[in-house]
PDB file of C-alpha atoms in Angstrom:
ATOM      1  CA  MET T  17    -238.110 -31.838  50.851  1.00 89.00           C
ATOM      2  CA  TYR T  18    -235.673 -29.770  48.786  1.00 93.00           C
ATOM      3  CA  PHE T  19    -237.524 -26.821  47.288  1.00 92.00           C
ATOM      4  CA  GLY T  20    -236.500 -25.972  43.737  1.00 95.00           C
ATOM      5  CA  LYS T  21    -235.122 -22.587  42.669  1.00 96.00           C
ATOM      6  CA  GLY T  22    -236.354 -22.751  39.074  1.00 96.00           C
ATOM      7  CA  ASN T  23    -232.921 -23.257  37.536  1.00 97.00           C
ATOM      8  CA  GLY T  24    -232.207 -26.856  38.477  1.00 97.00           C
ATOM      9  CA  GLN T  25    -230.678 -25.907  41.806  1.00 97.00           C
ATOM     10  CA  VAL T  26    -232.456 -26.643  45.080  1.00 96.00           C
ATOM     11  CA  GLY T  27    -232.332 -25.189  48.563  1.00 95.00           C
ATOM     12  CA  PRO T  28    -231.256 -26.910  51.779  1.00 94.00           C
ATOM     13  CA  LYS T  29    -233.458 -29.691  53.080  1.00 91.00           C
ATOM     14  CA  THR T  30    -236.656 -29.001  54.975  1.00 89.00           C
ATOM     15  CA  VAL T  31    -237.513 -31.718  57.490  1.00 85.00           C
ATOM     16  CA  PHE T  32    -241.228 -32.021  58.191  1.00 78.00           C
ATOM     17  CA  THR T  33    -241.684 -33.171  61.763  1.00 74.00           C
ATOM     18  CA  ASN T  34    -245.156 -34.559  61.019  1.00 70.00           C
ATOM     19  CA  SER T  35    -243.790 -37.050  58.492  1.00 72.00           C
ATOM     20  CA  GLY T  36    -242.674 -39.434  61.224  1.00 72.00           C
ATOM     21  CA  THR T  37    -240.217 -42.289  60.880  1.00 74.00           C
ATOM     22  CA  GLY T  38    -240.408 -45.878  59.651  1.00 76.00           C
ATOM     23  CA  TRP T  39    -239.706 -45.086  55.992  1.00 84.00           C
ATOM     24  CA  LYS T  40    -236.722 -47.428  55.741  1.00 86.00           C
ATOM     25  CA  GLY T  41    -237.058 -49.706  52.736  1.00 89.00           C
ATOM     26  CA  ALA T  42    -240.128 -47.902  51.381  1.00 92.00           C
ATOM     27  CA  LEU T  43    -240.603 -47.227  47.681  1.00 94.00           C
ATOM     28  CA  ILE T  44    -241.890 -43.696  47.103  1.00 93.00           C
ATOM     29  CA  ALA T  45    -243.433 -41.871  44.148  1.00 94.00           C
ATOM     30  CA  GLN T  46    -245.238 -38.591  43.593  1.00 90.00           C
ATOM     31  CA  ASN T  47    -247.088 -37.185  40.597  1.00 90.00           C
ATOM     32  CA  GLY T  48    -250.818 -37.067  40.998  1.00 89.00           C
ATOM     33  CA  ASN T  49    -253.744 -36.424  43.285  1.00 89.00           C
ATOM     34  CA  PHE T  50    -254.674 -39.743  44.886  1.00 89.00           C
ATOM     35  CA  THR T  51    -256.750 -38.476  47.830  1.00 86.00           C
ATOM     36  CA  SER T  52    -259.246 -36.084  46.161  1.00 81.00           C
ATOM     37  CA  GLY T  53    -257.402 -33.038  47.486  1.00 80.00           C
ATOM     38  CA  PRO T  54    -255.963 -30.101  45.509  1.00 85.00           C
ATOM     39  CA  TYR T  55    -252.297 -31.106  45.764  1.00 88.00           C
ATOM     40  CA  GLN T  56    -249.874 -33.764  44.557  1.00 89.00           C
ATOM     41  CA  ASP T  57    -249.815 -36.604  47.042  1.00 90.00           C
ATOM     42  CA  LEU T  58    -247.191 -39.147  48.036  1.00 90.00           C
ATOM     43  CA  LEU T  59    -247.456 -42.857  47.283  1.00 93.00           C
ATOM     44  CA  ALA T  60    -245.419 -45.315  49.308  1.00 93.00           C
ATOM     45  CA  MET T  61    -244.943 -49.056  49.147  1.00 93.00           C
ATOM     46  CA  GLN T  62    -244.373 -50.177  52.733  1.00 89.00           C
ATOM     47  CA  HIS T  63    -244.261 -53.753  54.022  1.00 88.00           C
ATOM     48  CA  GLY T  64    -246.393 -55.096  51.180  1.00 91.00           C
ATOM     49  CA  SER T  65    -248.957 -52.279  51.371  1.00 93.00           C
ATOM     50  CA  LEU T  66    -249.551 -49.398  48.961  1.00 95.00           C
ATOM     51  CA  VAL T  67    -250.385 -46.244  50.910  1.00 92.00           C
ATOM     52  CA  ALA T  68    -251.435 -42.792  49.690  1.00 92.00           C
ATOM     53  CA  TYR T  69    -250.446 -39.863  51.894  1.00 90.00           C
ATOM     54  CA  ALA T  70    -252.293 -36.574  51.362  1.00 88.00           C
ATOM     55  CA  ASN T  71    -250.229 -33.438  50.839  1.00 87.00           C
ATOM     56  CA  ASN T  72    -251.204 -30.613  53.198  1.00 83.00           C
ATOM     57  CA  GLY T  73    -250.163 -27.913  50.731  1.00 83.00           C
ATOM     58  CA  LEU T  74    -246.757 -27.352  52.309  1.00 79.00           C
ATOM     59  CA  GLY T  75    -245.171 -30.509  50.937  1.00 77.00           C
ATOM     60  CA  ASP T  76    -245.726 -32.324  54.228  1.00 80.00           C
ATOM     61  CA  PHE T  77    -247.272 -35.785  54.433  1.00 78.00           C
ATOM     62  CA  THR T  78    -248.767 -37.001  57.700  1.00 71.00           C
ATOM     63  CA  PRO T  79    -248.153 -40.759  58.097  1.00 68.00           C
ATOM     64  CA  ASN T  80    -251.066 -41.280  60.488  1.00 69.00           C
ATOM     65  CA  ASN T  81    -253.510 -40.212  57.777  1.00 74.00           C
ATOM     66  CA  GLY T  82    -252.324 -42.612  55.073  1.00 85.00           C
ATOM     67  CA  ARG T  83    -254.945 -44.435  53.028  1.00 88.00           C
ATOM     68  CA  VAL T  84    -254.181 -48.064  52.225  1.00 91.00           C
ATOM     69  CA  GLU T  85    -254.893 -48.893  48.576  1.00 93.00           C
ATOM     70  CA  GLU T  86    -256.217 -52.404  48.043  1.00 93.00           C
ATOM     71  CA  ARG T  87    -254.732 -54.477  45.241  1.00 94.00           C
ATOM     72  CA  PRO T  88    -257.668 -55.116  42.866  1.00 92.00           C
ATOM     73  CA  ASN T  89    -256.197 -58.394  41.603  1.00 84.00           C
ATOM     74  CA  GLY T  90    -256.084 -59.731  45.147  1.00 84.00           C
ATOM     75  CA  GLY T  91    -253.157 -60.395  47.440  1.00 89.00           C
ATOM     76  CA  ASP T  92    -250.668 -57.734  48.511  1.00 92.00           C
ATOM     77  CA  TRP T  93    -248.057 -55.600  46.771  1.00 95.00           C
ATOM     78  CA  SER T  94    -244.964 -57.353  48.130  1.00 94.00           C
ATOM     79  CA  ASP T  95    -243.682 -58.384  44.668  1.00 95.00           C
ATOM     80  CA  VAL T  96    -243.364 -54.755  43.560  1.00 96.00           C
ATOM     81  CA  THR T  97    -239.751 -53.681  43.009  1.00 95.00           C
ATOM     82  CA  GLN T  98    -240.493 -50.270  41.501  1.00 95.00           C
ATOM     83  CA  LEU T  99    -243.302 -47.776  41.985  1.00 96.00           C
ATOM     84  CA  ILE T 100    -243.963 -45.102  39.353  1.00 95.00           C
ATOM     85  CA  ALA T 101    -246.556 -42.336  39.423  1.00 94.00           C
ATOM     86  CA  PRO T 102    -246.782 -41.207  35.764  1.00 93.00           C
ATOM     87  CA  GLY T 103    -249.768 -38.891  36.218  1.00 91.00           C
ATOM     88  CA  ASP T 104    -252.839 -39.463  34.065  1.00 92.00           C
ATOM     89  CA  ILE T 105    -251.702 -41.541  31.092  1.00 91.00           C
ATOM     90  CA  THR T 106    -255.098 -43.043  30.249  1.00 90.00           C
ATOM     91  CA  GLY T 107    -256.784 -39.700  29.565  1.00 89.00           C
ATOM     92  CA  ASP T 108    -259.644 -39.992  32.035  1.00 90.00           C
ATOM     93  CA  GLY T 109    -258.486 -37.254  34.390  1.00 90.00           C
ATOM     94  CA  LEU T 110    -257.443 -39.674  37.146  1.00 92.00           C
ATOM     95  CA  ALA T 111    -253.882 -40.351  38.291  1.00 93.00           C
ATOM     96  CA  ASP T 112    -252.523 -43.785  37.365  1.00 95.00           C
ATOM     97  CA  VAL T 113    -249.783 -46.003  38.802  1.00 96.00           C
ATOM     98  CA  ILE T 114    -247.190 -48.255  37.170  1.00 96.00           C
ATOM     99  CA  THR T 115    -245.417 -51.045  39.020  1.00 96.00           C
ATOM    100  CA  GLN T 116    -242.545 -53.291  38.082  1.00 96.00           C
ATOM    101  CA  GLU T 117    -242.905 -56.836  39.335  1.00 96.00           C
ATOM    102  CA  GLY T 118    -240.106 -59.131  38.237  1.00 94.00           C
ATOM    103  CA  ASP T 119    -240.089 -59.235  34.445  1.00 94.00           C
ATOM    104  CA  LEU T 120    -243.412 -57.418  34.122  1.00 95.00           C
ATOM    105  CA  LEU T 121    -244.529 -53.813  33.972  1.00 95.00           C
ATOM    106  CA  LEU T 122    -248.141 -53.309  35.073  1.00 95.00           C
ATOM    107  CA  LEU T 123    -250.503 -50.359  34.762  1.00 95.00           C
ATOM    108  CA  TRP T 124    -253.032 -49.684  37.522  1.00 96.00           C
ATOM    109  CA  ALA T 125    -255.453 -47.153  36.070  1.00 94.00           C
ATOM    110  CA  GLY T 126    -256.867 -44.668  38.544  1.00 92.00           C
ATOM    111  CA  SER T 127    -260.515 -44.927  39.503  1.00 88.00           C
ATOM    112  CA  PHE T 128    -262.778 -42.989  41.833  1.00 83.00           C
ATOM    113  CA  SER T 129    -262.109 -45.600  44.514  1.00 83.00           C
ATOM    114  CA  GLY T 130    -258.517 -46.779  44.321  1.00 87.00           C
ATOM    115  CA  PHE T 131    -257.280 -48.422  41.143  1.00 93.00           C
ATOM    116  CA  ALA T 132    -258.581 -50.668  38.391  1.00 94.00           C
ATOM    117  CA  PRO T 133    -257.117 -54.196  38.113  1.00 94.00           C
ATOM    118  CA  GLY T 134    -253.523 -54.267  36.884  1.00 94.00           C
ATOM    119  CA  VAL T 135    -252.838 -54.740  33.182  1.00 93.00           C
ATOM    120  CA  VAL T 136    -249.485 -55.937  31.825  1.00 94.00           C
ATOM    121  CA  ILE T 137    -248.053 -53.214  29.575  1.00 92.00           C
ATOM    122  CA  GLY T 138    -244.530 -54.559  29.224  1.00 92.00           C
ATOM    123  CA  THR T 139    -242.415 -57.694  29.514  1.00 92.00           C
ATOM    124  CA  GLY T 140    -238.663 -58.222  29.605  1.00 91.00           C
ATOM    125  CA  TRP T 141    -238.113 -55.601  32.308  1.00 93.00           C
ATOM    126  CA  ALA T 142    -235.820 -57.689  34.510  1.00 92.00           C
ATOM    127  CA  GLY T 143    -232.526 -55.805  34.649  1.00 92.00           C
ATOM    128  CA  LEU T 144    -234.191 -52.487  33.790  1.00 95.00           C
ATOM    129  CA  SER T 145    -235.218 -49.721  36.162  1.00 94.00           C
ATOM    130  CA  VAL T 146    -237.646 -46.919  35.362  1.00 95.00           C
ATOM    131  CA  VAL T 147    -236.085 -43.468  35.754  1.00 96.00           C
ATOM    132  CA  GLY T 148    -239.236 -41.464  35.136  1.00 94.00           C
ATOM    133  CA  ALA T 149    -242.404 -40.901  33.142  1.00 94.00           C
ATOM    134  CA  ALA T 150    -242.876 -37.702  31.133  1.00 94.00           C
ATOM    135  CA  ASP T 151    -243.120 -36.428  27.573  1.00 94.00           C
ATOM    136  CA  PHE T 152    -239.434 -36.803  26.829  1.00 95.00           C
ATOM    137  CA  ASN T 153    -239.627 -36.603  23.014  1.00 93.00           C
ATOM    138  CA  GLY T 154    -242.051 -33.674  22.726  1.00 92.00           C
ATOM    139  CA  ASP T 155    -244.909 -35.426  20.948  1.00 91.00           C
ATOM    140  CA  GLY T 156    -247.490 -34.681  23.646  1.00 91.00           C
ATOM    141  CA  VAL T 157    -247.628 -38.263  24.945  1.00 92.00           C
ATOM    142  CA  THR T 158    -246.130 -39.545  28.202  1.00 93.00           C
ATOM    143  CA  ASP T 159    -243.073 -41.770  27.680  1.00 94.00           C
ATOM    144  CA  LEU T 160    -240.999 -43.962  29.967  1.00 95.00           C
ATOM    145  CA  LEU T 161    -237.299 -43.511  30.580  1.00 96.00           C
ATOM    146  CA  ALA T 162    -235.408 -46.601  31.764  1.00 97.00           C
ATOM    147  CA  ARG T 163    -231.858 -47.477  32.751  1.00 97.00           C
ATOM    148  CA  ASP T 164    -230.343 -50.873  31.970  1.00 97.00           C
ATOM    149  CA  ALA T 165    -227.707 -52.801  33.893  1.00 96.00           C
ATOM    150  CA  THR T 166    -224.845 -51.364  31.822  1.00 97.00           C
ATOM    151  CA  GLY T 167    -225.814 -47.728  32.391  1.00 97.00           C
ATOM    152  CA  ASN T 168    -227.624 -46.987  29.146  1.00 98.00           C
ATOM    153  CA  LEU T 169    -230.746 -44.820  29.157  1.00 97.00           C
ATOM    154  CA  TRP T 170    -233.605 -45.880  26.902  1.00 97.00           C
ATOM    155  CA  LEU T 171    -236.681 -43.931  25.882  1.00 96.00           C
ATOM    156  CA  TYR T 172    -239.812 -46.063  25.578  1.00 95.00           C
ATOM    157  CA  PRO T 173    -242.253 -43.877  23.631  1.00 94.00           C
ATOM    158  CA  GLY T 174    -245.901 -43.796  24.665  1.00 92.00           C
ATOM    159  CA  ASP T 175    -248.246 -45.104  22.006  1.00 85.00           C
ATOM    160  CA  GLY T 176    -250.796 -42.299  22.417  1.00 80.00           C
ATOM    161  CA  LEU T 177    -253.737 -44.696  22.356  1.00 78.00           C
ATOM    162  CA  GLY T 178    -254.884 -43.920  25.884  1.00 74.00           C
ATOM    163  CA  ASP T 179    -254.213 -47.439  27.129  1.00 80.00           C
ATOM    164  CA  GLY T 180    -251.028 -46.524  28.983  1.00 81.00           C
ATOM    165  CA  SER T 181    -248.769 -48.751  26.925  1.00 85.00           C
ATOM    166  CA  PHE T 182    -245.289 -47.960  25.649  1.00 89.00           C
ATOM    167  CA  GLY T 183    -242.858 -49.176  23.058  1.00 83.00           C
ATOM    168  CA  ASP T 184    -240.788 -52.309  23.499  1.00 87.00           C
ATOM    169  CA  THR T 185    -237.189 -53.244  22.699  1.00 88.00           C
ATOM    170  CA  SER T 186    -237.935 -52.924  18.986  1.00 91.00           C
ATOM    171  CA  THR T 187    -239.069 -49.294  19.245  1.00 92.00           C
ATOM    172  CA  ARG T 188    -237.110 -47.939  22.215  1.00 95.00           C
ATOM    173  CA  VAL T 189    -234.581 -45.183  21.530  1.00 95.00           C
ATOM    174  CA  PRO T 190    -231.153 -44.766  23.212  1.00 96.00           C
ATOM    175  CA  VAL T 191    -230.889 -41.330  24.845  1.00 96.00           C
ATOM    176  CA  GLY T 192    -227.899 -41.638  27.184  1.00 96.00           C
ATOM    177  CA  THR T 193    -224.853 -43.666  28.159  1.00 96.00           C
ATOM    178  CA  GLY T 194    -222.568 -43.845  31.180  1.00 97.00           C
ATOM    179  CA  PHE T 195    -225.347 -43.825  33.777  1.00 97.00           C
ATOM    180  CA  THR T 196    -224.019 -46.817  35.696  1.00 98.00           C
ATOM    181  CA  THR T 197    -225.172 -47.393  39.264  1.00 97.00           C
ATOM    182  CA  ALA T 198    -221.525 -47.172  40.351  1.00 97.00           C
ATOM    183  CA  LYS T 199    -221.330 -43.612  39.005  1.00 97.00           C
ATOM    184  CA  TYR T 200    -224.914 -42.537  39.673  1.00 98.00           C
ATOM    185  CA  PRO T 201    -226.526 -44.713  42.371  1.00 97.00           C
ATOM    186  CA  LEU T 202    -229.920 -43.004  42.023  1.00 97.00           C
ATOM    187  CA  VAL T 203    -231.364 -41.329  38.935  1.00 97.00           C
ATOM    188  CA  THR T 204    -234.825 -39.815  38.695  1.00 96.00           C
ATOM    189  CA  SER T 205    -236.879 -37.400  36.635  1.00 94.00           C
ATOM    190  CA  ILE T 206    -239.392 -35.111  38.339  1.00 89.00           C
ATOM    191  CA  GLY T 207    -240.291 -33.250  35.146  1.00 92.00           C
ATOM    192  CA  ASP T 208    -239.094 -29.799  34.096  1.00 96.00           C
ATOM    193  CA  ALA T 209    -236.948 -28.321  36.880  1.00 96.00           C
ATOM    194  CA  ASN T 210    -235.368 -25.363  35.063  1.00 97.00           C
ATOM    195  CA  GLY T 211    -238.365 -23.894  33.250  1.00 96.00           C
ATOM    196  CA  ASP T 212    -237.426 -24.651  29.646  1.00 96.00           C
ATOM    197  CA  GLY T 213    -240.342 -27.026  29.064  1.00 95.00           C
ATOM    198  CA  LEU T 214    -238.181 -30.164  28.858  1.00 96.00           C
ATOM    199  CA  PRO T 215    -238.048 -32.982  31.455  1.00 96.00           C
ATOM    200  CA  ASP T 216    -234.777 -33.072  33.379  1.00 97.00           C
ATOM    201  CA  LEU T 217    -232.913 -35.543  35.599  1.00 98.00           C
ATOM    202  CA  TYR T 218    -231.396 -35.523  39.056  1.00 98.00           C
ATOM    203  CA  ALA T 219    -228.798 -38.091  40.060  1.00 98.00           C
ATOM    204  CA  THR T 220    -226.793 -38.860  43.162  1.00 98.00           C
ATOM    205  CA  THR T 221    -223.090 -39.470  42.668  1.00 98.00           C
ATOM    206  CA  ALA T 222    -220.733 -42.059  44.091  1.00 95.00           C
ATOM    207  CA  SER T 223    -218.923 -39.326  46.028  1.00 96.00           C
ATOM    208  CA  GLY T 224    -222.100 -38.254  47.835  1.00 97.00           C
ATOM    209  CA  GLY T 225    -223.040 -35.346  45.600  1.00 98.00           C
ATOM    210  CA  LEU T 226    -226.149 -34.458  43.605  1.00 98.00           C
ATOM    211  CA  VAL T 227    -226.186 -33.390  39.948  1.00 98.00           C
ATOM    212  CA  PHE T 228    -228.815 -31.771  37.772  1.00 98.00           C
ATOM    213  CA  ILE T 229    -228.920 -33.069  34.193  1.00 98.00           C
ATOM    214  CA  PRO T 230    -230.944 -30.837  31.849  1.00 98.00           C
ATOM    215  CA  GLY T 231    -233.124 -32.344  29.180  1.00 97.00           C
ATOM    216  CA  VAL T 232    -232.521 -31.462  25.540  1.00 95.00           C
ATOM    217  CA  SER T 233    -234.925 -31.471  22.622  1.00 91.00           C
ATOM    218  CA  GLY T 234    -235.668 -34.929  21.250  1.00 85.00           C
ATOM    219  CA  GLY T 235    -235.330 -36.825  24.514  1.00 86.00           C
ATOM    220  CA  GLY T 236    -231.626 -36.654  25.295  1.00 92.00           C
ATOM    221  CA  PHE T 237    -229.791 -34.949  28.149  1.00 96.00           C
ATOM    222  CA  GLY T 238    -227.059 -32.367  28.533  1.00 96.00           C
ATOM    223  CA  THR T 239    -224.013 -31.993  30.741  1.00 96.00           C
ATOM    224  CA  PRO T 240    -224.497 -32.739  34.456  1.00 97.00           C
ATOM    225  CA  VAL T 241    -224.296 -29.688  36.719  1.00 98.00           C
ATOM    226  CA  ALA T 242    -223.423 -29.988  40.405  1.00 98.00           C
ATOM    227  CA  VAL T 243    -226.237 -29.060  42.783  1.00 98.00           C
ATOM    228  CA  THR T 244    -224.692 -27.063  45.604  1.00 96.00           C
ATOM    229  CA  GLY T 245    -225.884 -25.728  48.928  1.00 92.00           C
ATOM    230  CA  THR T 246    -227.939 -28.692  50.115  1.00 94.00           C
ATOM    231  CA  LYS T 247    -225.532 -29.630  52.932  1.00 92.00           C
ATOM    232  CA  THR T 248    -226.516 -33.264  52.391  1.00 95.00           C
ATOM    233  CA  ASN T 249    -224.383 -36.361  51.965  1.00 96.00           C
ATOM    234  CA  TRP T 250    -226.381 -37.907  49.140  1.00 97.00           C
ATOM    235  CA  ALA T 251    -224.599 -41.237  49.562  1.00 95.00           C
ATOM    236  CA  ASN T 252    -226.945 -41.803  52.500  1.00 94.00           C
ATOM    237  CA  VAL T 253    -230.092 -41.201  50.437  1.00 94.00           C
ATOM    238  CA  THR T 254    -231.972 -44.341  49.412  1.00 92.00           C
ATOM    239  CA  GLY T 255    -234.815 -42.871  47.330  1.00 91.00           C
ATOM    240  CA  LEU T 256    -235.609 -39.830  45.170  1.00 92.00           C
ATOM    241  CA  ALA T 257    -239.033 -38.724  43.976  1.00 89.00           C
TER     242      ALA T 257
END
């Protein structure tokens, strides 16, 4: 955990001894209360299982207390290549989940006992990776931000209908270029990190650094700023959330 300073910078890492080991290869996401507690929890995709880990209020997640989430459609979650926690995008007050599985993007609406059966909300997602879910264009509706194989960032606007669906290739908007995986191996949005009300980005760099990329009005992004003082070689980091 790297606690934010309110200006896009973060402090040195805090290692929680209760979090255990065995996270290699896991997909992680956070943005929502999945365990009926008062805090944002951690979701992890591990060995074909989707597990919710309750936050203890200090940012720590105890692996022995994880709750396995059953896949309502049957089977396991082993085909999932991306895990996104967009918050409540269906308007019912419950946190939802989005997964990418091959060419498909699926929405798993939150329920009072796990998740509702998955619904396809997008096709043609092979070669794309979701960077984050937030209101990037300022219209009050959650959008998706995605990166393609050539390093372009695309804004997929939410439709605002409460069904969790987004625009497609005919309605998506370009909001950034030059975000290749060679230059920025990992890119993520955790919402507004500098207090200006606009969703921002963090990205690891090929040289092992971390940059903060502020959001600008309309869904674009400003000049990357180096994040200093973490004492971390970010080239060794395999996931950001």
